[in-house]
CSV table of C-alpha atoms and ligand atoms in Angstrom, one decimal:
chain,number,residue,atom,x,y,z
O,1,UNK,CA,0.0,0.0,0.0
O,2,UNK,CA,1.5,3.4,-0.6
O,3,UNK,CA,2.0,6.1,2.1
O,4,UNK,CA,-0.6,8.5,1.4
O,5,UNK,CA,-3.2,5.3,0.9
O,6,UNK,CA,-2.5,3.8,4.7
O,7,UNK,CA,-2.6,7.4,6.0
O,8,UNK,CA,-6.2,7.9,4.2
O,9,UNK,CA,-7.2,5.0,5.2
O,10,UNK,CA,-6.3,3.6,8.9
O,11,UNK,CA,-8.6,2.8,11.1
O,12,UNK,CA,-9.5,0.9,14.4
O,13,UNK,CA,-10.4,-2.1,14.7
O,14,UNK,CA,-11.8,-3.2,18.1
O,15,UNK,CA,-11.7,-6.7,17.8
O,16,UNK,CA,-8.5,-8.2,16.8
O,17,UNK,CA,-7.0,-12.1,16.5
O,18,UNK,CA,-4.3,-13.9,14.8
O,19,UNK,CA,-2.2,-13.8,13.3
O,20,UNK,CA,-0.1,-10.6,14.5
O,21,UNK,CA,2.8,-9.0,12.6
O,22,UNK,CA,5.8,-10.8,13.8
O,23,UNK,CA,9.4,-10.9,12.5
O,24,UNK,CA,10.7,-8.4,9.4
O,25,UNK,CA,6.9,-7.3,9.9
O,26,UNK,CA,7.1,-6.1,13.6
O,27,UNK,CA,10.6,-5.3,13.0
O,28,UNK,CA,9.4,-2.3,10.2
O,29,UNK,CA,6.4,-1.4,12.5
O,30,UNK,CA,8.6,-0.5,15.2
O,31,UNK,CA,11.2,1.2,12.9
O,32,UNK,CA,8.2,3.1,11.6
O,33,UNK,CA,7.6,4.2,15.0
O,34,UNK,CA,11.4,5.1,15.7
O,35,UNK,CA,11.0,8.0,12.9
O,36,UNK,CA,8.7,10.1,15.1
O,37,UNK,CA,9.9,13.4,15.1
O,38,UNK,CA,11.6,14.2,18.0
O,39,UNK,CA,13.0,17.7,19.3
O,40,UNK,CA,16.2,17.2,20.0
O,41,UNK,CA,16.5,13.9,18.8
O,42,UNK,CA,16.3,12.8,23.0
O,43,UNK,CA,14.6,9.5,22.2
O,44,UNK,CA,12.0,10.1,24.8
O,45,UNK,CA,10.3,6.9,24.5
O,46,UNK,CA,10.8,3.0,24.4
O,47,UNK,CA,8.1,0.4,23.4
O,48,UNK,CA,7.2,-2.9,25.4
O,49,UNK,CA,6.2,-5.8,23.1
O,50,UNK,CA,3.7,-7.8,24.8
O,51,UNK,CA,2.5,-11.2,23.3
O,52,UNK,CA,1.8,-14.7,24.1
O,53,UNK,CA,1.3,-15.7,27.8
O,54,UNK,CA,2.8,-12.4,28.7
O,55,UNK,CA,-0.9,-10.8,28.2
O,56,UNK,CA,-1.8,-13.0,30.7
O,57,UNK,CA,0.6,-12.0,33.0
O,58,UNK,CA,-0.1,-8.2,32.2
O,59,UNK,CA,-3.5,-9.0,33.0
O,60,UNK,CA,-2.5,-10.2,36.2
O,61,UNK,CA,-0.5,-7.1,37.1
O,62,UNK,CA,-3.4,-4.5,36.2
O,63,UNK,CA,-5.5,-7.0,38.4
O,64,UNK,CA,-3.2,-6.7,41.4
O,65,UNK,CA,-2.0,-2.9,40.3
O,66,UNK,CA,-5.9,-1.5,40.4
O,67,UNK,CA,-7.6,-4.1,42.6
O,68,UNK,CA,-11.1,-3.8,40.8
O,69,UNK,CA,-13.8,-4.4,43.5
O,70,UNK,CA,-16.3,-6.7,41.9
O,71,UNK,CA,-15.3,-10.2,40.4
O,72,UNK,CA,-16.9,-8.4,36.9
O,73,UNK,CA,-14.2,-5.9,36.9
O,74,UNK,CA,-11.7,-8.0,37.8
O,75,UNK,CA,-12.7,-10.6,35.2
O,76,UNK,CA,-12.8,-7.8,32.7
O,77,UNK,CA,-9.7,-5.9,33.6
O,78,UNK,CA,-7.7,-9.7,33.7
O,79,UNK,CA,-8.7,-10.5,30.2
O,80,UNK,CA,-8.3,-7.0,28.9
O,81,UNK,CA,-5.1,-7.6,26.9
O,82,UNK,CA,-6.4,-10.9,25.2
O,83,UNK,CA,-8.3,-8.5,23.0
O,84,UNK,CA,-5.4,-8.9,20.4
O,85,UNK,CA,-2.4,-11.0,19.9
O,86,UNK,CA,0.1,-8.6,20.6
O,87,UNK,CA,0.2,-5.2,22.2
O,88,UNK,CA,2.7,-2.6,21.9
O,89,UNK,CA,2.9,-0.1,25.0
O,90,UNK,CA,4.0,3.3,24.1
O,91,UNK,CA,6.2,5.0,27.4
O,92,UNK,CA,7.4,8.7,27.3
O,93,UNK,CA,10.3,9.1,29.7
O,94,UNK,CA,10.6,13.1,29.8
O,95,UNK,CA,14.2,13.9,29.8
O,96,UNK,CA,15.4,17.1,31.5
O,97,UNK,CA,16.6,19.8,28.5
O,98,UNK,CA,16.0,23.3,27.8
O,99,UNK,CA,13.6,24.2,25.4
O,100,UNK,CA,11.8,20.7,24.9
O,101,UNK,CA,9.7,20.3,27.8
O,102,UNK,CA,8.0,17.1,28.5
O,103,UNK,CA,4.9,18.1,26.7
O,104,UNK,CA,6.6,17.6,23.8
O,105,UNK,CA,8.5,14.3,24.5
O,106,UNK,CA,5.3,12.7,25.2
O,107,UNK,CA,4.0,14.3,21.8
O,108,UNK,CA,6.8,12.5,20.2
O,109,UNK,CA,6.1,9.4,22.0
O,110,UNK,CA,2.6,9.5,20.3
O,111,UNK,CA,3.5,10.6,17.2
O,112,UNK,CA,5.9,7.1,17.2
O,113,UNK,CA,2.8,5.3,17.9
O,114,UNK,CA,0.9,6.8,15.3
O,115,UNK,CA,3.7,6.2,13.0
O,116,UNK,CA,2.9,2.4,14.0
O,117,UNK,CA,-0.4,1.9,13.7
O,118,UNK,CA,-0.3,3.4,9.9
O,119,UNK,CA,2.5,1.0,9.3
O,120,UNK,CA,0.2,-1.8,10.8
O,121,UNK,CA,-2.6,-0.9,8.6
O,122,UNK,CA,0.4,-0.6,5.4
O,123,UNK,CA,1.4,-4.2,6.2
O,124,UNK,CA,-2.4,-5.6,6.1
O,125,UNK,CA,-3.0,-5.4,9.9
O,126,UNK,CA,-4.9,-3.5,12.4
O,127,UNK,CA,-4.3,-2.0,15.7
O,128,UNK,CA,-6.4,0.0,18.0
O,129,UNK,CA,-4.6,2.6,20.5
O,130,UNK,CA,-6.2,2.5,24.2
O,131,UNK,CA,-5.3,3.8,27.4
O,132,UNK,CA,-7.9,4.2,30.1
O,133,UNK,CA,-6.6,3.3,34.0
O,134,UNK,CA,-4.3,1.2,32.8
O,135,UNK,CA,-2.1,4.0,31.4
O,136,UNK,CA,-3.0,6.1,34.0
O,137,UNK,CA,-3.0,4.3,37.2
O,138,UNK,CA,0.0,5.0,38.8
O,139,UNK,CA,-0.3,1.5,40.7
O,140,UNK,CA,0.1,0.1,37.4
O,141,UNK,CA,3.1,2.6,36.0
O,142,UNK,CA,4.9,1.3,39.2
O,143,UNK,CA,4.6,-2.7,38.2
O,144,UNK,CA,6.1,-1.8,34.8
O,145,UNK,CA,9.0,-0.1,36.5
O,146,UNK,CA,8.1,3.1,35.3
O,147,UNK,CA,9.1,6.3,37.3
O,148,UNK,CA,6.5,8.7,38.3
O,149,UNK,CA,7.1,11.4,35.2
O,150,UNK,CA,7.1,8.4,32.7
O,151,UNK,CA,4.3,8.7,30.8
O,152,UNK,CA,2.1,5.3,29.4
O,153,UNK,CA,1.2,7.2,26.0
O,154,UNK,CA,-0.9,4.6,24.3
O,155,UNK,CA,-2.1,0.7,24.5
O,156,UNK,CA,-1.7,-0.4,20.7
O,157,UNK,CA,-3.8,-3.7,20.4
O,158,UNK,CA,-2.4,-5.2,17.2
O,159,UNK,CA,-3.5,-8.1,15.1
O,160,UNK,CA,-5.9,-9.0,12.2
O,161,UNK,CA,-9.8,-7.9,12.2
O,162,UNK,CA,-12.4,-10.1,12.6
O,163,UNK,CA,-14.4,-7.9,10.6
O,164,UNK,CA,-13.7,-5.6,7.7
O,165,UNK,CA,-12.7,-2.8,8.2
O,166,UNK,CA,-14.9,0.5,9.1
O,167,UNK,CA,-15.3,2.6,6.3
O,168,UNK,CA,-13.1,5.4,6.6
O,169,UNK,CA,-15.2,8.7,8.0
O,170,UNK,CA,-15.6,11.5,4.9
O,171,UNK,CA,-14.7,14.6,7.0
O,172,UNK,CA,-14.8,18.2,5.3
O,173,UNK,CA,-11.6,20.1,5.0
O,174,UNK,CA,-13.4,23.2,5.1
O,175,UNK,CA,-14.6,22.1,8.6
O,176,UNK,CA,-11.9,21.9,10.6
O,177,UNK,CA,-9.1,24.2,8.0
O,178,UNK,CA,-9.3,27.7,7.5
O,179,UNK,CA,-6.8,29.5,5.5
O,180,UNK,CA,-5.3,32.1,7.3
O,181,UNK,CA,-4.0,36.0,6.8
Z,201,FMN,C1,-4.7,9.0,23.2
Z,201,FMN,C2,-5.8,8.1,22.7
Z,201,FMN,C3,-6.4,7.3,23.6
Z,201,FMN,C4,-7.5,6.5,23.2
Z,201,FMN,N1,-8.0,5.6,24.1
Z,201,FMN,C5,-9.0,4.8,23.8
Z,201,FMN,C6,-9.6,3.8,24.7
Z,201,FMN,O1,-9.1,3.7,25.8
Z,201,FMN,N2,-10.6,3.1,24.2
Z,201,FMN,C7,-11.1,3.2,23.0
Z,201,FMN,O2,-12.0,2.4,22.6
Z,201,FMN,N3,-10.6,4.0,22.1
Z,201,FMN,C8,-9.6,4.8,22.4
Z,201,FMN,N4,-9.0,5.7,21.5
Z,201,FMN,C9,-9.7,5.9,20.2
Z,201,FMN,C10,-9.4,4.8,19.2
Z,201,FMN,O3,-8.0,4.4,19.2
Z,201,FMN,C11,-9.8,5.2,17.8
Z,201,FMN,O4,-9.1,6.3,17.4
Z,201,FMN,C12,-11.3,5.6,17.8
Z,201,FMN,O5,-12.1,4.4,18.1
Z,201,FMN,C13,-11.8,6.2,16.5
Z,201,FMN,O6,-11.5,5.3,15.4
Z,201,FMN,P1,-10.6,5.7,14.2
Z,201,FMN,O7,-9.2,5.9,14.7
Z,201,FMN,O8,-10.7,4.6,13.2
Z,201,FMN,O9,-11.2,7.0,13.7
Z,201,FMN,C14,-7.9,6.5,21.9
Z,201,FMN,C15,-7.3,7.3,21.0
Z,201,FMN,C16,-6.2,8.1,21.4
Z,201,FMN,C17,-5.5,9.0,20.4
């Protein structure tokens, strides 16, 4: 797919199975991410690839990280990462440096994961980008080692739909882009 097709085009898919991009694939989704622009080239971010039985034991750690009160929550919050076969966690890490406050590290850190999911979609793939509590908590920012200014940017759930694909929303330029002076 060209590049101005995937960027058109991209976008979630809720429900995700196998198979997932693995190998040369994963390997150009992730160097896809690594071109985010990035002031002052800090490389304010680093990725955690989470597949296989490792989803369970992320499960287990948002479970004991957020302690849900009712066996429902629990049961959802365990199973949350099963929703695809492989999840890429986007973490800023703010580096002190005049002139590029953290704001903008963590904007680079999204901008990497954006970079992602359009590869994902390039490759024939699909990824949705979630965060909710469990990029937010800092219980669970704690059990991934994090430090308290690291920033959990984005969930990417990655995999193959189970359905096809949404079509793609017509928005209006003239909606949202004025030109100006
Ligand atoms: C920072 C960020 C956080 C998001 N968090 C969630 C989320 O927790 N749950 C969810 O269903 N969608 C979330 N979304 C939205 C989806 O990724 C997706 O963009 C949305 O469903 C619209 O679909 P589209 O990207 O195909 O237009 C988030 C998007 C961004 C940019």
């Amino acid at each position: 797919m060209d590049a101005l097709t995937a960027l058109q085009t991209r976008t979630a898919a809720p429900r995700l199975v196998e198979p997932a991009p693995q190998g040369a694939a994963l390997d150009a989704i992730l160097k896809a991410g690594l071109r985010a622009p990035d002031h002052g080239m800090l490389r304010p971010w680093r990725f955690l690839v989470v597949s296989g039985d490792a989803r369970r034991k992320l499960g287990e750690l948002f479970v004991e990280a957020m302690q849900p009160d009712t066996e429902e929550r629990r049961k959802k919050l365990l199973e949350s990462p099963l929703r695809a076969p492989l999840l890429i966690v986007g973490i800023a890490t703010p580096k002190e440096k005049d002139g590029v406050p953290a704001i903008e590290q963590i904007n680079s850190t999204a901008a990497a994961l954006q970079n992602m999911s359009v590869a994902i979609h390039a490759l024939g793939f699909a990824s949705i980008w979630r965060t909710g509590a469990a990029a937010y908590d800092p219980k669970v920012k704690q059990a991934l080692g994090l430090s308290s200014s690291d920033a959990i940017v984005g969930y990417l759930y990655v995999g193959t739909p189970t359905v096809s694909e949404r079509p793609v929303p017509e928005l209006a330029i003239k909606d949202y882009v004025q030109n100006w002076g």
